Short mmCIF file of C-alpha atoms in Angstrom, two decimals:
data_model
loop_
_atom_site.label_atom_id
_atom_site.label_comp_id
_atom_site.label_asym_id
_atom_site.label_seq_id
_atom_site.Cartn_x
_atom_site.Cartn_y
_atom_site.Cartn_z
CA MET R 190 70.74 85.14 107.00
CA THR R 191 70.77 86.43 110.59
CA GLN R 192 71.60 84.68 113.86
CA HIS R 193 70.25 86.31 117.04
CA ILE R 194 72.19 86.08 120.31
CA GLN R 195 70.51 86.64 123.68
CA LEU R 196 72.68 86.09 126.76
CA GLN R 197 72.88 87.27 130.37
CA ALA R 198 75.52 86.87 133.10
CA GLU R 199 76.30 88.32 136.51
CA VAL R 200 79.79 89.71 137.12
CA PRO R 201 81.39 87.73 139.98
CA ASP R 202 83.38 89.51 142.68
CA SER R 203 86.53 87.83 141.35
CA LEU R 204 86.35 90.10 138.26
CA ALA R 205 85.97 93.32 140.26
CA GLY R 206 88.33 96.00 138.94
CA GLN R 207 88.52 94.51 135.45
CA ARG R 208 87.67 96.54 132.36
CA LEU R 209 84.20 95.87 130.99
CA ASP R 210 85.52 94.26 127.81
CA GLN R 211 87.86 92.01 129.83
CA ALA R 212 85.04 90.90 132.13
CA ALA R 213 82.77 90.30 129.14
CA ALA R 214 85.43 88.13 127.50
CA GLU R 215 85.56 85.99 130.67
CA LEU R 216 81.77 85.68 130.90
CA PHE R 217 81.08 85.17 127.19
CA PRO R 218 84.12 83.12 126.08
CA ASP R 219 82.53 82.02 122.80
CA TYR R 220 83.12 85.49 121.35
CA SER R 221 86.36 87.32 120.62
CA ARG R 222 87.40 90.40 122.59
CA SER R 223 87.19 92.58 119.45
CA ARG R 224 83.64 91.41 118.71
CA LEU R 225 82.57 92.06 122.30
CA GLN R 226 84.15 95.54 122.16
CA THR R 227 82.09 96.29 119.04
CA TRP R 228 78.91 95.14 120.75
CA ILE R 229 79.68 97.29 123.82
CA LYS R 230 80.25 100.37 121.60
CA ASN R 231 77.04 99.66 119.66
CA GLY R 232 75.01 99.29 122.86
CA ASP R 233 74.29 95.61 122.19
CA LEU R 234 76.02 94.62 125.43
CA LYS R 235 74.67 96.58 128.42
CA VAL R 236 75.48 96.77 132.13
CA ASN R 237 72.39 96.75 134.36
CA GLY R 238 70.43 97.90 131.32
CA ALA R 239 72.71 100.86 130.58
CA VAL R 240 75.26 101.47 127.84
CA ARG R 241 78.83 101.69 129.17
CA LYS R 242 82.30 102.21 127.70
CA THR R 243 84.70 99.33 127.09
CA ARG R 244 87.35 100.75 129.44
CA GLU R 245 84.99 101.30 132.39
CA LYS R 246 85.74 99.09 135.39
CA VAL R 247 83.24 96.60 136.79
CA LEU R 248 82.65 96.36 140.54
CA GLY R 249 81.13 92.89 140.78
CA GLY R 250 77.44 92.03 141.02
CA GLU R 251 76.41 93.83 137.80
CA THR R 252 74.27 92.07 135.21
CA LEU R 253 75.64 91.99 131.67
CA GLU R 254 72.97 91.62 129.01
CA LEU R 255 73.93 90.75 125.45
CA SER R 256 71.39 91.12 122.66
CA ALA R 257 73.05 91.10 119.25
CA GLU R 258 72.66 89.84 115.71
CA LEU R 259 75.20 88.10 113.51
CA VAL R 260 74.41 89.14 109.95
CA ALA R 261 75.66 87.11 107.00
CA ASP R 262 78.07 88.78 104.60
CA GLU R 263 76.11 88.68 101.34
CA SER R 264 79.02 89.90 99.23
CA TRP R 265 80.36 86.32 99.02
CA GLU R 266 78.66 83.88 96.65
CA PRO R 267 78.33 80.18 97.50
CA GLN R 268 79.79 78.09 94.65
CA PRO R 269 79.63 74.31 94.10
CA ILE R 270 83.35 73.51 94.22
CA ASP R 271 84.52 70.04 95.30
CA LEU R 272 86.17 69.89 98.70
CA ASP R 273 88.49 67.19 100.01
CA ILE R 274 87.15 67.05 103.58
CA ILE R 275 89.44 65.13 105.94
CA TYR R 276 87.29 65.63 109.05
CA GLU R 277 84.02 67.35 109.94
CA ASP R 278 81.75 67.70 112.97
CA GLU R 279 79.44 70.43 114.27
CA HIS R 280 82.41 72.52 115.47
CA LEU R 281 85.01 72.42 112.72
CA LEU R 282 86.11 71.23 109.29
CA VAL R 283 89.56 70.08 108.18
CA ILE R 284 90.23 70.50 104.46
CA ASN R 285 92.99 69.11 102.26
CA LYS R 286 93.54 72.04 99.88
CA PRO R 287 94.66 71.21 96.33
CA VAL R 288 97.19 73.19 94.32
CA GLY R 289 95.71 76.19 92.51
CA LEU R 290 92.82 76.87 94.93
CA VAL R 291 92.88 80.36 96.46
CA VAL R 292 91.71 80.38 100.10
CA HIS R 293 89.96 83.78 100.29
CA PRO R 294 88.62 86.23 97.66
CA GLY R 295 90.91 89.16 96.91
CA ALA R 296 92.42 91.22 94.13
CA GLY R 297 92.51 89.09 91.00
CA ASN R 298 90.54 86.28 92.67
CA THR R 299 87.01 87.51 93.35
CA ASP R 300 85.40 84.06 93.35
CA SER R 301 86.05 80.31 92.87
CA THR R 302 87.93 80.28 96.19
CA LEU R 303 87.85 77.93 99.16
CA LEU R 304 85.60 80.44 100.93
CA ASN R 305 83.01 80.25 98.12
CA ALA R 306 83.15 76.45 98.27
CA LEU R 307 82.70 76.45 102.06
CA LEU R 308 79.61 78.66 101.84
CA HIS R 309 78.03 76.20 99.40
CA HIS R 310 78.90 73.25 101.65
CA CYS R 311 77.75 74.95 104.87
CA PRO R 312 75.65 78.15 104.34
CA ASP R 313 75.68 78.99 108.09
CA LEU R 314 79.36 79.91 107.77
CA ALA R 315 78.22 83.20 106.22
CA THR R 316 77.67 84.63 109.73
CA LEU R 317 81.27 83.95 110.81
CA PRO R 318 84.31 86.16 110.15
CA ARG R 319 85.82 85.11 106.78
CA ALA R 320 83.31 82.22 106.71
CA GLY R 321 85.20 80.46 109.52
CA ILE R 322 88.63 80.53 107.87
CA VAL R 323 91.16 81.15 110.66
CA HIS R 324 94.43 80.70 108.71
CA ARG R 325 95.54 80.43 105.11
CA ILE R 326 97.99 78.65 102.88
CA ASP R 327 99.12 80.03 99.53
CA LYS R 328 97.31 79.28 96.27
CA ASP R 329 99.98 76.85 95.04
CA THR R 330 100.75 75.31 98.44
CA THR R 331 98.83 72.11 99.19
CA GLY R 332 97.63 70.55 102.41
CA LEU R 333 95.66 70.96 105.60
CA LEU R 334 93.50 73.88 106.74
CA VAL R 335 91.13 73.99 109.71
CA VAL R 336 87.86 75.94 109.44
CA ALA R 337 85.59 76.94 112.34
CA LYS R 338 81.86 76.23 112.06
CA THR R 339 80.73 78.19 115.14
CA LEU R 340 81.76 81.43 116.83
CA LYS R 341 82.95 79.46 119.85
CA ALA R 342 85.17 77.33 117.62
CA HIS R 343 86.38 80.42 115.74
CA THR R 344 87.44 82.16 118.95
CA SER R 345 89.16 78.99 120.24
CA LEU R 346 91.09 78.30 117.01
CA VAL R 347 92.20 81.93 116.60
CA ASP R 348 93.43 81.92 120.22
CA GLN R 349 95.37 78.67 119.65
CA LEU R 350 97.05 80.09 116.55
CA GLN R 351 97.93 83.34 118.34
CA GLU R 352 99.20 81.52 121.44
CA LYS R 353 101.26 79.13 119.24
CA THR R 354 99.59 76.03 120.70
CA ALA R 355 98.25 74.82 117.33
CA TYR R 356 100.65 72.37 115.64
CA ARG R 357 101.50 72.92 111.96
CA GLU R 358 104.01 70.77 110.14
CA TYR R 359 105.01 71.16 106.49
CA GLU R 360 107.23 69.30 104.06
CA ALA R 361 109.24 71.09 101.38
CA ILE R 362 112.01 70.66 98.82
CA CYS R 363 114.73 73.31 98.96
CA THR R 364 117.29 74.30 96.35
CA GLY R 365 120.76 73.56 97.74
CA VAL R 366 122.15 70.84 99.98
CA MET R 367 121.75 71.52 103.71
CA THR R 368 124.27 70.18 106.19
CA GLY R 369 121.65 69.94 108.95
CA GLY R 370 118.47 71.34 110.41
CA GLY R 371 118.02 74.53 112.37
CA LYS R 372 115.82 77.47 113.26
CA VAL R 373 115.16 80.78 111.53
CA ASP R 374 114.10 83.51 113.97
CA GLU R 375 113.77 86.63 111.84
CA PRO R 376 110.92 89.19 111.65
CA ILE R 377 108.81 89.25 108.48
CA GLY R 378 106.95 92.21 107.00
CA ARG R 379 106.03 93.72 103.67
CA HIS R 380 108.91 94.07 101.23
CA PRO R 381 110.20 97.69 101.32
CA THR R 382 110.00 98.19 97.53
CA ILE R 383 107.96 95.32 96.06
CA ARG R 384 104.58 95.59 97.79
CA THR R 385 103.32 92.19 96.61
CA LYS R 386 106.17 90.40 98.42
CA GLN R 387 107.14 89.76 102.02
CA ALA R 388 110.68 90.02 103.35
CA VAL R 389 112.85 89.70 106.45
CA THR R 390 112.85 93.24 107.79
CA HIS R 391 113.56 94.83 111.18
CA THR R 392 110.11 96.48 111.09
CA GLY R 393 108.34 93.15 110.58
CA LYS R 394 106.49 90.92 113.05
CA PRO R 395 108.25 88.11 114.92
CA ALA R 396 108.49 84.91 112.88
CA VAL R 397 110.04 81.57 113.88
CA THR R 398 110.53 78.57 111.59
CA HIS R 399 112.09 75.23 112.60
CA TYR R 400 113.39 72.87 109.90
CA ARG R 401 114.86 69.37 109.85
CA VAL R 402 116.53 67.46 107.02
CA LEU R 403 114.64 64.39 105.81
CA GLU R 404 116.70 63.55 102.72
CA ARG R 405 119.56 65.04 100.69
CA PHE R 406 120.01 64.90 96.94
CA ARG R 407 122.63 66.07 94.47
CA GLY R 408 121.50 69.70 94.53
CA HIS R 409 118.39 69.74 96.74
CA THR R 410 117.18 68.93 100.25
CA TYR R 411 113.87 67.45 101.36
CA ILE R 412 112.91 68.99 104.73
CA LYS R 413 110.28 68.94 107.44
CA VAL R 414 109.23 72.37 108.72
CA GLN R 415 107.39 73.34 111.90
CA LEU R 416 105.89 76.80 112.34
CA GLU R 417 105.78 78.69 115.62
CA THR R 418 104.20 81.71 113.96
CA GLY R 419 102.07 82.12 110.85
CA ARG R 420 103.27 85.10 108.85
CA THR R 421 102.38 85.50 105.18
CA HIS R 422 104.73 83.38 103.00
CA GLN R 423 106.75 82.60 106.15
CA ILE R 424 108.45 79.37 105.06
CA ARG R 425 109.13 80.67 101.57
CA VAL R 426 110.66 83.91 102.89
CA HIS R 427 112.73 82.28 105.63
CA MET R 428 114.15 79.55 103.39
CA ALA R 429 115.09 82.09 100.73
CA TYR R 430 116.67 84.28 103.45
CA ILE R 431 119.05 81.48 104.50
CA GLN R 432 119.88 80.82 100.81
CA TYR R 433 117.82 77.62 100.45
CA PRO R 434 114.78 78.84 98.46
CA LEU R 435 111.97 76.38 97.79
CA LEU R 436 112.15 74.45 94.54
CA GLY R 437 109.86 76.01 91.93
CA ASP R 438 109.03 79.12 93.97
CA PRO R 439 108.12 81.73 91.34
CA VAL R 440 108.37 84.67 93.76
CA TYR R 441 111.17 83.96 96.23
CA GLY R 442 113.16 81.39 94.27
CA GLN R 443 116.23 82.03 92.20
CA ARG R 444 116.60 81.32 88.50
CA LEU R 445 116.53 77.61 87.70
CA ARG R 446 119.72 75.99 89.02
CA LEU R 447 120.36 72.55 87.54
CA PRO R 448 122.70 70.28 89.54
CA LYS R 449 125.94 69.50 87.73
CA GLY R 450 125.52 66.27 85.77
CA ALA R 451 121.71 66.23 86.29
CA THR R 452 119.87 63.50 84.39
CA PRO R 453 117.62 64.55 81.45
CA GLU R 454 114.69 63.30 83.55
CA LEU R 455 115.52 65.72 86.38
CA ILE R 456 116.12 68.64 84.02
CA ASP R 457 112.71 68.06 82.42
CA ALA R 458 110.98 67.62 85.81
CA MET R 459 112.48 70.81 87.24
CA ARG R 460 111.44 72.84 84.20
CA ARG R 461 107.89 71.51 84.48
CA PHE R 462 107.56 72.13 88.24
CA LYS R 463 106.05 75.64 88.26
CA ARG R 464 105.03 76.00 91.92
CA GLN R 465 106.74 76.09 95.29
CA ALA R 466 107.36 72.55 96.56
CA LEU R 467 105.50 73.02 99.85
CA HIS R 468 102.84 70.85 101.50
CA ALA R 469 101.01 71.34 104.83
CA ARG R 470 101.42 67.75 106.03
CA LYS R 471 100.16 67.76 109.65
CA LEU R 472 97.77 69.89 111.67
CA GLY R 473 96.92 69.60 115.35
CA VAL R 474 94.53 71.62 117.54
CA GLN R 475 92.67 71.33 120.81
CA HIS R 476 89.09 70.56 119.81
CA PRO R 477 86.90 73.61 120.61
CA GLY R 478 84.02 71.44 121.82
CA THR R 479 85.68 68.62 123.76
CA GLY R 480 89.05 70.11 124.68
CA GLU R 481 90.70 66.95 123.32
CA TYR R 482 93.87 67.33 121.24
CA MET R 483 93.27 66.15 117.68
CA GLU R 484 95.77 65.77 114.85
CA TRP R 485 95.37 65.10 111.14
CA GLU R 486 97.83 64.16 108.42
CA THR R 487 97.51 64.11 104.64
CA PRO R 488 99.83 62.46 102.10
CA LEU R 489 101.97 64.38 99.64
CA PRO R 490 100.27 65.34 96.36
CA ASP R 491 101.26 63.43 93.21
CA ASP R 492 103.44 66.16 91.68
CA PHE R 493 105.48 66.44 94.90
CA LYS R 494 105.91 62.65 95.16
CA THR R 495 106.96 62.45 91.51
CA MET R 496 109.54 65.19 92.05
CA LEU R 497 111.03 63.29 94.99
CA GLN R 498 111.25 60.10 92.92
CA VAL R 499 113.05 61.94 90.11
CA LEU R 500 115.50 63.50 92.61
CA ARG R 501 116.21 60.04 94.09
CA HIS R 502 116.84 58.54 90.66
CA ASP R 503 119.18 61.42 89.83
CA ALA R 504 121.10 60.97 93.10
CA GLN R 505 121.53 57.23 92.45
CA SER R 506 122.89 57.91 88.95
CA ASP R 507 125.77 59.93 90.36
#
């Protein structure tokens, strides 16, 4: 599957002195700067019919001609996997991801992912980077994900995530009783010795997590979390760093800590809960087509709700 792009634009005097790739990004805003740079290097984007370098300055008055092809990535197989679609139009999709579904193929998960399901639902996504997936949530985290259906939408959503204007709110259950909410502002990068993990490290990228207490129990806290940044495993790493790891987290959690005097019901429930208690509850973005701010919310999954009920019963039995 191939999509052909044929566009032309004149460089206005207001962009005189800008680098070619910067001017191109202004004139062809549907496409990312990195994609435009690739097209310039490949000769797909020409200036007055000639191939130029990305760093060359424009003077104003030149004609930029873009003739390029978006070729589908045929290494990904469409697969008929049910999707819980919260919202869909010609620009984007909002998915409620269930527990156990991997977002993107990788080591150990070569298929049966959200990406494979999306390609079956909408084959045109094959021409977009990562089939339109602009952010991820972990395999055993549930909740909302937004997916771009066009290059314009992809560029817009990536920009919103990078500029921290997209709104992402999570709910989680932490081990330990918090006295109040707060903010964790600590850089996150790859763990220095365990390469499959992330960690707070001075060489990491900036990461900011805000959290607020919703409910306290005998040995746990139910919290609301808002992300400023979107680092891998960010909430899980930050909560573990401040000594309140997520309940059930198999990677960043501590060994099972049963509250003193816990009811048999709670002990059984905690032993059965084998995933991190984390749910992407709300998601808000500026719509790439209309510019209107849109927000979606999805209820907690059954296992999370059951865990909260058991914790409440245990707290009342104290």
